[in-house]
Amino acid sequence: MDQGAKFLITWGNVLRDGLQLVVINLSQHDNAQVIFESLNDRGTPLLPSDLIKNLLFQLAESYGHDPETLYNLYWQPLESKAWKSEIRQGRLNRSRLDAFFAHYLTMRLGKEILAPALFTQFRTFTATLSRERIPDLMSEIKRFSSIYENLTESKGESSDETLFLSRLSVLDTTVITPVLLFLFDSYPSHERSSALQLLESWLVRRMVSRLTSKNYNRMMLELLHLLKRQTEPPTTTIREYLLNQSAESGFWPTDEAVQDVLLTQPIYRQLTRARIRLVLGGCNRALAPTEESATSDLAIEYLLAPNLRDAPDEILDTLGNLTLLPKKLGATASTASWEKRRSLILETTPSGVNQLLPLDFGPQQILQRSVRLADSFCKEWPHPLSIPVPVSVPASRPTPTDRTRITLPAPPQVDIASHVNEVFGSMPIGTVLTSVQIASLPSAFFGLGQLRADHVESGLRLLPGYLNIIERNPLTIEKIYVAALVKESQPPDPAIKRKHYTETIQILLSQGLLQPDDELVYREPKKNLVHRARVRHDGAIFAGGREFSSVSAALTHSVGRSANGWEWTVVRTNLTLSDMRIQAQAPKFSS
């Protein structure tokens, strides 16, 4: 007997001897859904989504609709294995369909729906449904379930949307889902694109800063209510709502706050590998926007290996020492010398986060690379108030006597500012260029020979805040910090650890806690070193012959490693800047 015949005989025996059927004959007036619930009362517990299904079809049948027609039109896609599979939400596992109904009801009702109350809330929601609304509701459920499926499977209508959804899965936050259901249902892709970018920036910046997510539920419900009431584009509503958050549980970290984290914190030990890959992938995309941004097949590697004692421990785990490499290359490069490692990296992945690797690599180069990557991070996930700081640059040279030199009108000043920004963008801190050198370098705005030094000198009226004029004749500019600053009115330095501070050096000056020309010191007893700096009247810090817009940048430059600038001590008061910041937050009582 062949194998096929044996199989058929076995199945015949199973069907004849093992299969038991229970047949219930229903009369015209019997309710199949109620009978099903009664029979299952002591059997396998029904999921909330099972109860919701039974309720909907019970209502449909009671109103005279054909359940089979409604099932085939609207519910059948929800019977697949994918919808029955379990997904994790917080500390709990629940079926994908249950999770969808919780998010759907939250979006529809505007309040948080907890798992134990899901069916009860849905039953209340449908209590007043009319006959005509039953098919409409089932159609709506089908529409939103399709949106939810695309959200959870990272299927966007554009490449940017797909990237947003894949990054959202790495952030592992689902509280934003009701807002996304509303946005994806209410607006076309081109109208919601910038709104999604704002949400992503807010989430990623808070993730990197290791800020709490405990209040996200309340915030997303508030935002949902605002979006439903507004007639203006969602981008405006989302931007204004997030910018108005000032508490630790919701504020939007500014560029300086994020830069301080990326320059000083050991993110290799603080973030999951998936989140580090997200950060490096975003930096890579900002530095090489035309290249493929997929990083899932790349490994996170050190540039300077921990077993090489060329750098202090606290700097090895910072952003500047991390990169993305093909997995096979990572194993080979990890034990090689820097010269060999650099050569291997540039042969295989020469662009993005791996471009411009220096011939020597040590603590100072790690810091410079951290600055560059922090800048690219702020470009990939921009803050709405990140703007260049306007600086007046009066002409310092007399009008040229040789009028034949001026044969063309000066280019628009905004193009000159953009050219200067691009020229300095990829260069390390400390780079010094004259107007002649700036004019001679090509950019996306000017090719070789299209710009002259006098154009730069007379046409530049807006200087990015990370650059500093150190000489005016000839015009000489130095890169002093990361190319991203914010409006002076925004709090630039929240304390990233646990407490959110809104105090800046300018505020400490305005309150009289600091005074212009106050001397700052930072001591390193083991090295027998004392570093000094001074506070300018405008809040800038002058240290080591340079001017800095951030206390951390000033101290980092002084000590040659990543450092928290709020540890400077004010000589006049013998208090640290951190102590003064706490004083500034103390309640003020009138006499």
Coordinates of C-alpha atoms in Angstrom, one line a residue:
M1 CA 0.0 0.0 0.0
D2 CA 1.5 3.3 -1.0
Q3 CA 1.9 6.3 1.4
G4 CA -1.1 8.2 -0.1
A5 CA -3.5 5.4 0.5
K6 CA -2.3 5.0 4.1
F7 CA -2.9 8.8 4.7
L8 CA -6.4 8.6 3.4
I9 CA -7.3 5.6 5.5
T10 CA -5.9 7.3 8.6
W11 CA -7.9 10.4 8.0
G12 CA -11.0 8.4 7.3
N13 CA -10.7 6.7 10.7
V14 CA -10.2 10.1 12.4
L15 CA -13.3 11.5 10.9
R16 CA -15.4 8.3 11.6
D17 CA -14.3 7.6 15.1
G18 CA -12.8 10.8 16.5
L19 CA -14.8 13.8 15.2
Q20 CA -17.8 14.8 17.3
L21 CA -20.4 17.3 16.1
V22 CA -22.9 19.2 18.1
V23 CA -25.8 20.4 16.0
I24 CA -28.2 23.0 17.3
N25 CA -31.3 23.7 15.3
L26 CA -32.4 27.3 15.6
S27 CA -35.9 28.5 15.1
Q28 CA -36.6 31.7 13.2
H29 CA -36.7 33.7 16.5
D30 CA -33.5 32.3 18.1
N31 CA -30.5 34.7 18.5
A32 CA -27.4 32.9 17.4
Q33 CA -25.0 35.4 19.0
V34 CA -26.6 35.1 22.5
I35 CA -26.7 31.3 22.3
F36 CA -23.0 31.3 21.3
E37 CA -22.0 33.4 24.3
S38 CA -24.1 31.1 26.6
L39 CA -22.5 27.9 25.3
N40 CA -19.0 29.4 25.7
D41 CA -19.7 30.7 29.2
R42 CA -17.8 27.9 30.9
G43 CA -15.4 27.3 28.0
T44 CA -12.5 29.2 26.5
P45 CA -12.6 32.8 27.6
L46 CA -13.6 35.1 24.8
L47 CA -11.3 37.9 23.8
P48 CA -12.7 41.4 23.9
S49 CA -12.6 41.5 20.1
D50 CA -14.7 38.2 20.0
L51 CA -17.3 39.9 22.3
I52 CA -17.3 43.0 20.1
K53 CA -17.8 40.9 17.0
N54 CA -20.7 39.0 18.6
L55 CA -22.3 42.3 19.8
L56 CA -22.1 43.9 16.3
F57 CA -23.6 41.0 14.5
Q58 CA -26.3 40.6 17.3
L59 CA -27.2 44.2 16.7
A60 CA -27.2 43.8 13.0
E61 CA -29.4 40.8 13.1
S62 CA -31.8 42.5 15.5
Y63 CA -32.2 45.4 13.0
G64 CA -32.9 43.0 10.2
H65 CA -29.5 43.2 8.4
D66 CA -28.1 40.1 6.7
P67 CA -25.2 39.0 9.0
E68 CA -23.5 37.0 6.3
T69 CA -23.4 39.9 3.8
L70 CA -22.0 42.2 6.5
Y71 CA -19.4 39.6 7.5
N72 CA -18.2 39.1 3.9
L73 CA -18.1 42.9 3.2
Y74 CA -16.4 44.1 6.4
W75 CA -15.3 41.6 9.0
Q76 CA -13.8 38.7 7.1
P77 CA -10.3 40.4 6.8
L78 CA -10.1 40.6 10.6
E79 CA -10.3 36.8 10.9
S80 CA -6.8 36.2 9.6
K81 CA -4.0 34.7 11.8
A82 CA -2.2 38.0 11.8
W83 CA -5.0 39.7 13.7
K84 CA -5.2 36.8 16.2
S85 CA -1.4 36.9 16.9
E86 CA -0.2 38.4 20.1
I87 CA 1.8 41.7 20.3
R88 CA 3.4 43.3 23.3
Q89 CA 1.9 46.6 24.7
G90 CA 3.9 47.8 27.7
R91 CA 4.2 44.8 30.0
L92 CA 1.2 43.0 28.6
N93 CA 0.6 40.7 25.6
R94 CA -2.7 41.0 23.8
S95 CA -4.1 40.0 20.5
R96 CA -3.4 42.4 17.6
L97 CA -7.2 42.9 17.1
D98 CA -7.8 43.8 20.7
A99 CA -4.9 46.3 20.5
F100 CA -6.5 47.8 17.4
F101 CA -9.9 48.2 19.0
A102 CA -8.4 49.9 22.1
H103 CA -6.6 52.4 19.9
Y104 CA -9.7 52.9 17.7
L105 CA -12.0 53.5 20.6
T106 CA -9.4 55.9 22.2
M107 CA -9.4 57.9 18.9
R108 CA -13.2 57.9 18.6
L109 CA -14.0 58.6 22.2
G110 CA -11.1 60.8 23.1
K111 CA -10.3 59.0 26.3
E112 CA -7.9 56.2 27.4
I113 CA -9.4 52.7 27.0
L114 CA -7.9 50.2 29.4
A115 CA -7.8 46.5 28.4
P116 CA -10.3 45.2 31.0
A117 CA -12.9 47.8 30.0
L118 CA -12.5 47.4 26.3
F119 CA -15.7 45.5 25.6
T120 CA -17.7 47.4 28.2
Q121 CA -16.7 50.7 26.6
F122 CA -17.5 49.4 23.1
R123 CA -21.0 48.3 24.2
T124 CA -21.6 51.8 25.7
F125 CA -20.3 53.3 22.4
T126 CA -22.8 51.3 20.3
A127 CA -25.8 51.6 22.7
T128 CA -27.6 54.3 20.7
L129 CA -26.7 53.1 17.2
S130 CA -29.5 53.3 14.7
R131 CA -30.2 50.7 12.1
E132 CA -28.6 52.8 9.4
R133 CA -25.4 53.3 11.4
I134 CA -24.6 49.5 11.8
P135 CA -23.1 49.1 8.3
D136 CA -21.5 52.5 8.5
L137 CA -19.7 51.5 11.7
M138 CA -18.5 48.2 10.3
S139 CA -17.2 50.0 7.2
E140 CA -15.4 52.5 9.5
I141 CA -13.9 49.7 11.5
K142 CA -12.6 48.1 8.3
R143 CA -11.1 51.4 7.1
F144 CA -9.3 52.1 10.4
S145 CA -8.1 48.5 10.7
S146 CA -6.4 48.8 7.3
I147 CA -4.7 52.0 8.5
Y148 CA -3.6 50.3 11.7
E149 CA -2.3 47.4 9.8
N150 CA -0.1 49.7 7.7
L151 CA 1.1 51.5 10.8
T152 CA 2.2 48.4 12.6
E153 CA 3.8 46.9 9.5
S154 CA 5.6 50.2 8.6
K155 CA 3.9 50.6 5.3
G156 CA 3.7 54.3 4.5
E157 CA 2.4 56.0 1.3
S158 CA 5.8 57.5 0.8
S159 CA 9.4 56.6 1.6
D160 CA 9.5 59.3 4.3
E161 CA 6.3 57.9 5.9
T162 CA 7.7 54.3 5.8
L163 CA 10.9 55.6 7.5
F164 CA 8.9 57.4 10.2
L165 CA 6.9 54.2 10.9
S166 CA 10.0 52.0 11.1
R167 CA 11.6 54.5 13.5
L168 CA 8.5 54.6 15.6
S169 CA 8.7 50.8 16.0
V170 CA 12.2 51.3 17.4
L171 CA 11.0 53.9 19.8
D172 CA 8.5 51.3 21.1
T173 CA 5.8 53.7 22.0
T174 CA 2.2 53.0 21.0
V175 CA 0.5 55.9 22.8
I176 CA 0.8 58.0 19.7
T177 CA -1.3 55.4 17.7
P178 CA -4.7 57.1 18.2
V179 CA -3.3 60.4 16.9
L180 CA -1.8 58.6 13.9
L181 CA -5.1 56.9 13.2
F182 CA -6.8 60.3 13.1
L183 CA -4.0 61.9 11.0
F184 CA -3.9 59.1 8.4
D185 CA -7.6 59.0 8.0
S186 CA -8.2 62.8 7.9
Y187 CA -5.4 64.1 5.8
P188 CA -3.6 63.1 2.6
S189 CA 0.1 62.1 2.7
H190 CA 1.4 65.5 1.6
E191 CA -0.6 67.4 4.3
R192 CA 0.4 65.1 7.2
S193 CA 4.1 64.7 6.3
S194 CA 5.5 67.7 8.2
A195 CA 3.2 66.9 11.1
L196 CA 4.8 63.4 11.4
Q197 CA 8.3 65.0 11.2
L198 CA 7.4 67.2 14.2
L199 CA 6.2 64.2 16.3
E200 CA 9.3 62.2 15.3
S201 CA 11.6 65.0 16.3
W202 CA 9.9 65.4 19.7
L203 CA 10.0 61.7 20.4
V204 CA 13.6 61.1 19.3
R205 CA 15.0 64.1 21.1
R206 CA 13.3 63.0 24.3
M207 CA 14.5 59.4 23.8
V208 CA 18.1 60.5 23.4
S209 CA 17.8 62.8 26.4
R210 CA 16.4 59.8 28.4
L211 CA 13.4 61.8 29.5
T212 CA 10.3 60.2 31.0
S213 CA 7.4 59.0 28.9
K214 CA 5.0 58.6 31.8
N215 CA 2.8 61.5 30.7
Y216 CA 2.6 60.7 27.0
N217 CA -0.9 59.2 27.4
R218 CA -2.4 62.4 28.7
M219 CA -0.5 64.6 26.2
M220 CA -1.7 62.5 23.2
L221 CA -5.3 62.7 24.3
E222 CA -5.0 66.5 24.7
L223 CA -3.4 66.7 21.2
L224 CA -6.1 64.5 19.8
H225 CA -8.8 66.9 21.1
L226 CA -7.1 69.9 19.6
L227 CA -6.7 68.2 16.2
K228 CA -10.4 67.4 16.1
R229 CA -11.4 70.9 16.9
Q230 CA -9.0 72.8 14.6
T231 CA -9.7 73.6 11.0
E232 CA -6.1 74.6 10.3
P233 CA -3.4 72.2 9.0
P234 CA -2.3 69.6 11.6
T235 CA 1.3 70.8 11.5
T236 CA 0.4 74.1 13.1
T237 CA -1.6 72.5 15.9
I238 CA 1.1 69.9 16.7
R239 CA 4.0 72.4 16.6
E240 CA 2.3 74.9 18.9
Y241 CA 1.1 72.3 21.3
L242 CA 4.5 70.6 21.7
L243 CA 6.3 73.9 21.9
N244 CA 4.0 75.0 24.8
Q245 CA 5.0 72.0 26.9
S246 CA 7.4 73.2 29.7
A247 CA 7.2 70.4 32.3
E248 CA 9.8 67.7 32.4
S249 CA 7.3 65.1 31.2
G250 CA 6.6 66.9 28.0
F251 CA 9.1 69.6 27.0
W252 CA 10.8 69.5 23.6
P253 CA 14.6 69.4 24.1
T254 CA 16.4 72.2 22.2
D255 CA 19.5 71.9 20.1
E256 CA 21.8 72.9 22.9
A257 CA 20.2 70.5 25.3
V258 CA 20.5 67.6 22.8
Q259 CA 24.1 68.6 21.9
D260 CA 25.1 68.5 25.5
V261 CA 23.8 65.0 25.8
L262 CA 25.5 63.8 22.6
L263 CA 28.8 65.4 23.5
T264 CA 29.0 64.3 27.1
Q265 CA 26.8 61.2 27.7
P266 CA 27.9 57.6 27.2
I267 CA 25.0 56.7 24.9
Y268 CA 26.5 53.3 24.1
R269 CA 25.7 52.3 27.7
Q270 CA 22.5 54.3 28.0
L271 CA 20.5 53.3 24.9
T272 CA 19.5 50.0 23.4
R273 CA 21.4 48.9 20.3
A274 CA 18.3 49.5 18.1
R275 CA 18.0 53.1 19.3
I276 CA 21.7 53.7 18.8
R277 CA 21.4 52.4 15.3
L278 CA 18.4 54.7 14.8
V279 CA 20.5 57.7 15.9
L280 CA 23.5 56.8 13.8
G281 CA 21.3 56.1 10.9
G282 CA 19.7 59.5 11.2
C283 CA 23.1 61.2 11.3
N284 CA 24.1 59.2 8.3
R285 CA 21.0 60.3 6.4
A286 CA 21.7 64.0 7.2
L287 CA 25.3 63.7 6.1
A288 CA 24.5 61.6 2.9
P289 CA 20.9 62.4 2.1
T290 CA 21.0 60.8 -1.4
E291 CA 22.2 57.4 -0.2
E292 CA 20.2 54.4 1.0
S293 CA 19.3 55.0 4.6
A294 CA 18.7 51.3 5.6
T295 CA 20.9 50.4 8.6
S296 CA 19.4 47.1 9.8
D297 CA 22.2 45.1 8.2
L298 CA 24.9 47.3 9.8
A299 CA 26.6 46.6 13.1
I300 CA 27.4 49.3 15.8
E301 CA 31.1 49.4 16.2
Y302 CA 33.7 51.5 18.1
L303 CA 36.1 53.5 16.1
L304 CA 38.7 53.6 18.9
A305 CA 38.4 50.2 20.6
P306 CA 38.0 50.1 24.4
N307 CA 41.0 47.9 24.8
L308 CA 43.2 50.7 23.4
R309 CA 44.0 53.0 26.2
D310 CA 44.3 56.1 24.0
A311 CA 41.2 57.8 25.5
P312 CA 39.6 58.1 29.0
D313 CA 36.8 55.7 29.7
E314 CA 34.1 58.4 29.8
I315 CA 34.7 59.4 26.1
L316 CA 34.8 55.9 24.5
D317 CA 31.1 55.4 24.8
T318 CA 30.1 58.8 23.4
L319 CA 28.6 59.3 20.0
G320 CA 31.8 60.4 18.4
N321 CA 33.4 57.0 18.9
L322 CA 30.5 55.0 17.4
T323 CA 29.9 54.1 13.8
L324 CA 28.0 51.7 11.6
L325 CA 29.8 49.1 9.6
P326 CA 29.0 45.9 7.7
K327 CA 28.9 43.1 10.1
K328 CA 31.8 41.1 8.4
L329 CA 33.9 44.2 8.3
G330 CA 33.3 45.0 12.0
A331 CA 34.9 41.8 13.2
T332 CA 38.0 42.4 11.0
A333 CA 38.4 46.0 11.8
S334 CA 37.9 45.7 15.6
T335 CA 41.4 44.2 16.2
A336 CA 43.3 46.2 13.5
S337 CA 45.4 49.3 14.1
W338 CA 43.7 52.7 13.4
E339 CA 45.6 53.1 10.2
K340 CA 44.3 49.7 8.9
R341 CA 40.9 50.2 10.4
R342 CA 40.5 53.6 8.8
S343 CA 41.5 52.2 5.4
L344 CA 39.0 49.3 5.6
I345 CA 36.2 51.7 6.6
L346 CA 36.9 54.2 3.8
E347 CA 37.1 51.3 1.2
T348 CA 33.7 49.9 2.1
T349 CA 31.6 52.7 3.7
P350 CA 33.3 56.0 2.9
S351 CA 30.3 58.4 3.2
G352 CA 27.8 59.5 5.8
V353 CA 29.0 59.0 9.4
N354 CA 32.3 57.6 8.1
Q355 CA 33.4 60.4 5.9
L356 CA 36.4 62.7 6.7
L357 CA 37.9 60.2 9.2
P358 CA 41.3 61.8 10.3
L359 CA 44.7 60.2 9.9
D360 CA 45.0 60.1 13.7
F361 CA 42.2 59.3 16.0
G362 CA 42.2 60.0 19.7
P363 CA 40.2 61.9 22.4
Q364 CA 40.2 65.2 20.6
Q365 CA 39.2 63.7 17.3
I366 CA 36.4 61.8 19.1
L367 CA 35.1 65.1 20.5
Q368 CA 35.3 66.8 17.1
R369 CA 33.4 63.9 15.6
S370 CA 30.8 64.1 18.3
V371 CA 30.3 67.8 17.5
R372 CA 29.8 67.0 13.8
L373 CA 27.4 64.1 14.4
A374 CA 25.5 66.2 17.0
D375 CA 25.1 68.8 14.3
S376 CA 23.8 66.2 11.8
F377 CA 21.4 64.9 14.4
C378 CA 19.9 68.3 14.8
K379 CA 19.5 68.6 11.1
E380 CA 17.8 65.2 10.8
W381 CA 15.4 65.9 13.7
P382 CA 15.2 69.7 13.7
H383 CA 13.6 71.8 16.5
P384 CA 11.1 74.3 15.1
L385 CA 13.0 77.2 16.8
S386 CA 16.5 76.2 15.5
I387 CA 17.6 79.3 13.6
P388 CA 20.9 81.0 12.8
V389 CA 21.7 83.8 15.1
P390 CA 22.0 87.1 13.2
V391 CA 25.3 88.9 13.6
S392 CA 26.0 92.3 12.1
V393 CA 29.3 92.3 10.1
P394 CA 30.1 95.9 9.0
A395 CA 32.4 96.4 6.1
S396 CA 36.0 96.9 7.5
R397 CA 37.9 97.6 4.3
P398 CA 37.8 100.8 2.3
T399 CA 36.1 100.8 -1.1
P400 CA 38.6 99.3 -3.7
T401 CA 40.2 101.9 -5.9
D402 CA 40.4 99.5 -8.8
R403 CA 36.8 99.7 -9.9
T404 CA 37.4 97.2 -12.7
R405 CA 37.3 94.4 -10.0
I406 CA 33.6 95.1 -9.4
T407 CA 32.2 93.7 -12.6
L408 CA 29.2 91.8 -11.2
P409 CA 26.7 92.7 -8.5
A410 CA 27.2 91.0 -5.2
P411 CA 25.1 87.7 -4.9
P412 CA 22.1 87.7 -2.5
Q413 CA 23.2 87.8 1.1
V414 CA 21.1 84.8 2.0
D415 CA 23.0 82.7 -0.6
I416 CA 26.3 83.9 0.8
A417 CA 25.2 82.9 4.3
S418 CA 24.1 79.5 3.0
H419 CA 27.5 79.1 1.2
V420 CA 29.4 79.9 4.4
N421 CA 27.2 77.5 6.4
E422 CA 27.9 74.7 3.9
V423 CA 31.6 75.3 3.8
F424 CA 32.0 75.1 7.6
G425 CA 29.4 72.4 8.0
S426 CA 31.6 69.4 7.7
M427 CA 34.7 70.9 9.3
P428 CA 35.9 70.3 12.8
I429 CA 35.8 72.8 15.7
G430 CA 38.7 75.2 15.5
T431 CA 38.7 75.5 11.7
V432 CA 39.8 79.0 10.7
L433 CA 39.2 80.3 7.2
T434 CA 39.7 83.8 5.6
S435 CA 37.2 85.4 3.2
V436 CA 39.6 84.4 0.3
Q437 CA 39.5 80.8 1.3
I438 CA 35.7 80.8 1.9
A439 CA 35.2 82.3 -1.6
S440 CA 37.5 79.8 -3.2
L441 CA 35.6 76.7 -2.0
P442 CA 32.6 75.4 -4.0
S443 CA 29.2 74.8 -2.6
A444 CA 25.7 74.0 -3.8
F445 CA 25.2 77.7 -4.1
F446 CA 28.4 78.8 -5.9
G447 CA 30.8 77.0 -8.1
L448 CA 34.5 77.6 -8.5
G449 CA 35.2 81.2 -9.4
Q450 CA 31.7 82.4 -8.9
L451 CA 32.3 84.1 -5.6
R452 CA 35.0 86.6 -4.6
A453 CA 36.4 87.6 -1.2
D454 CA 34.8 91.0 -1.3
H455 CA 31.4 89.4 -2.0
V456 CA 31.8 87.5 1.2
E457 CA 33.0 90.5 3.2
S458 CA 30.4 93.0 2.0
G459 CA 27.5 90.6 1.5
L460 CA 27.5 88.6 4.6
R461 CA 25.0 90.0 7.1
L462 CA 23.8 86.8 8.7
L463 CA 26.5 84.7 10.3
P464 CA 25.4 81.3 11.7
G465 CA 25.8 81.2 15.5
Y466 CA 28.3 78.5 15.6
L467 CA 30.9 80.7 13.8
N468 CA 32.8 83.5 15.2
I469 CA 34.6 86.5 13.6
I470 CA 38.1 86.6 15.0
E471 CA 39.5 89.2 12.6
R472 CA 37.9 91.8 10.3
N473 CA 40.8 92.8 8.0
P474 CA 40.9 90.4 6.3
L475 CA 37.7 88.8 7.4
T476 CA 38.6 85.6 9.3
I477 CA 36.0 83.2 10.7
E478 CA 36.4 80.4 13.1
K479 CA 34.1 77.4 13.8
I480 CA 33.6 77.4 17.6
Y481 CA 30.6 75.0 18.2
V482 CA 27.9 72.9 16.7
A483 CA 26.0 74.4 13.8
A484 CA 22.6 74.5 15.6
L485 CA 21.4 77.2 18.0
V486 CA 17.9 78.2 19.1
K487 CA 16.1 81.4 19.7
E488 CA 17.3 83.1 22.9
S489 CA 13.8 82.9 24.4
Q490 CA 13.9 79.1 24.4
P491 CA 15.4 77.2 27.4
P492 CA 18.6 75.9 26.0
D493 CA 19.8 73.6 28.8
P494 CA 17.3 71.4 30.6
A495 CA 19.1 69.1 33.0
I496 CA 18.9 65.8 31.1
K497 CA 19.3 63.4 34.0
R498 CA 16.0 63.9 35.7
K499 CA 15.2 67.5 36.3
H500 CA 14.2 70.0 33.6
Y501 CA 15.8 73.5 33.9
T502 CA 14.7 76.5 32.0
E503 CA 17.5 78.7 33.4
T504 CA 20.2 80.0 31.0
I505 CA 23.3 82.1 31.5
Q506 CA 21.3 85.1 30.3
I507 CA 18.6 84.5 32.9
L508 CA 21.2 84.1 35.7
L509 CA 22.6 87.4 34.6
S510 CA 19.2 89.1 34.5
Q511 CA 18.4 87.9 38.0
G512 CA 21.7 89.2 39.3
L513 CA 23.0 85.8 40.3
L514 CA 25.8 86.2 37.7
Q515 CA 27.5 89.5 36.8
P516 CA 29.2 90.5 33.6
D517 CA 32.9 89.7 33.7
D518 CA 32.5 87.1 36.5
E519 CA 35.4 84.8 36.5
L520 CA 34.8 81.0 36.3
V521 CA 37.2 78.3 37.4
Y522 CA 37.3 74.5 37.0
R523 CA 39.9 72.5 38.9
E524 CA 41.4 69.2 38.1
P525 CA 43.3 68.3 41.3
K526 CA 44.9 65.1 40.0
K527 CA 46.4 66.9 37.1
N528 CA 47.2 70.0 39.2
L529 CA 45.3 72.1 36.6
V530 CA 43.0 75.1 36.9
H531 CA 41.0 76.2 33.9
R532 CA 39.6 79.8 33.8
A533 CA 36.8 81.5 31.8
R534 CA 34.8 84.7 31.9
V535 CA 31.1 85.5 31.5
R536 CA 30.3 88.1 28.9
H537 CA 27.5 90.6 29.3
D538 CA 25.5 88.8 26.6
G539 CA 25.8 85.4 28.2
A540 CA 28.6 84.1 26.1
I541 CA 31.6 82.4 27.7
F542 CA 35.2 83.4 26.9
A543 CA 37.7 80.6 27.5
G544 CA 41.1 79.7 26.1
G545 CA 41.1 82.7 23.8
R546 CA 37.8 81.8 22.3
E547 CA 34.1 82.7 22.7
F548 CA 31.5 80.0 23.2
S549 CA 27.7 80.1 23.2
S550 CA 27.5 77.1 25.6
V551 CA 29.0 76.6 29.0
S552 CA 29.6 72.9 28.2
A553 CA 31.3 73.8 24.9
A554 CA 33.6 76.2 26.8
L555 CA 34.6 73.6 29.4
T556 CA 34.9 70.8 26.9
H557 CA 37.3 72.9 24.9
S558 CA 39.3 73.8 28.0
V559 CA 39.7 70.3 29.4
G560 CA 40.0 68.5 26.1
R561 CA 37.2 66.0 26.7
S562 CA 33.4 66.0 27.0
A563 CA 32.4 67.9 30.2
N564 CA 29.3 69.3 31.8
G565 CA 29.8 73.1 31.7
W566 CA 27.4 73.7 34.7
E567 CA 30.3 72.5 36.9
W568 CA 32.2 75.8 36.4
T569 CA 32.6 77.5 39.8
V570 CA 32.0 81.3 40.0
V571 CA 35.0 82.8 41.9
R572 CA 33.0 85.7 43.3
T573 CA 30.4 83.4 45.1
N574 CA 32.3 80.1 45.2
L575 CA 29.1 78.5 43.8
T576 CA 28.9 76.3 40.8
L577 CA 26.7 77.4 37.9
S578 CA 24.6 74.3 38.7
D579 CA 24.0 75.7 42.3
M580 CA 23.0 79.1 40.8
R581 CA 20.6 77.4 38.4
I582 CA 18.9 75.8 41.4
Q583 CA 18.8 79.1 43.2
A584 CA 17.1 80.6 40.1
Q585 CA 14.3 78.1 40.4
A586 CA 13.7 78.7 44.1
P587 CA 10.3 80.4 44.9
K588 CA 10.4 84.2 45.1
F589 CA 8.5 85.8 48.0
S590 CA 7.6 89.4 48.1
S591 CA 8.1 91.3 51.4

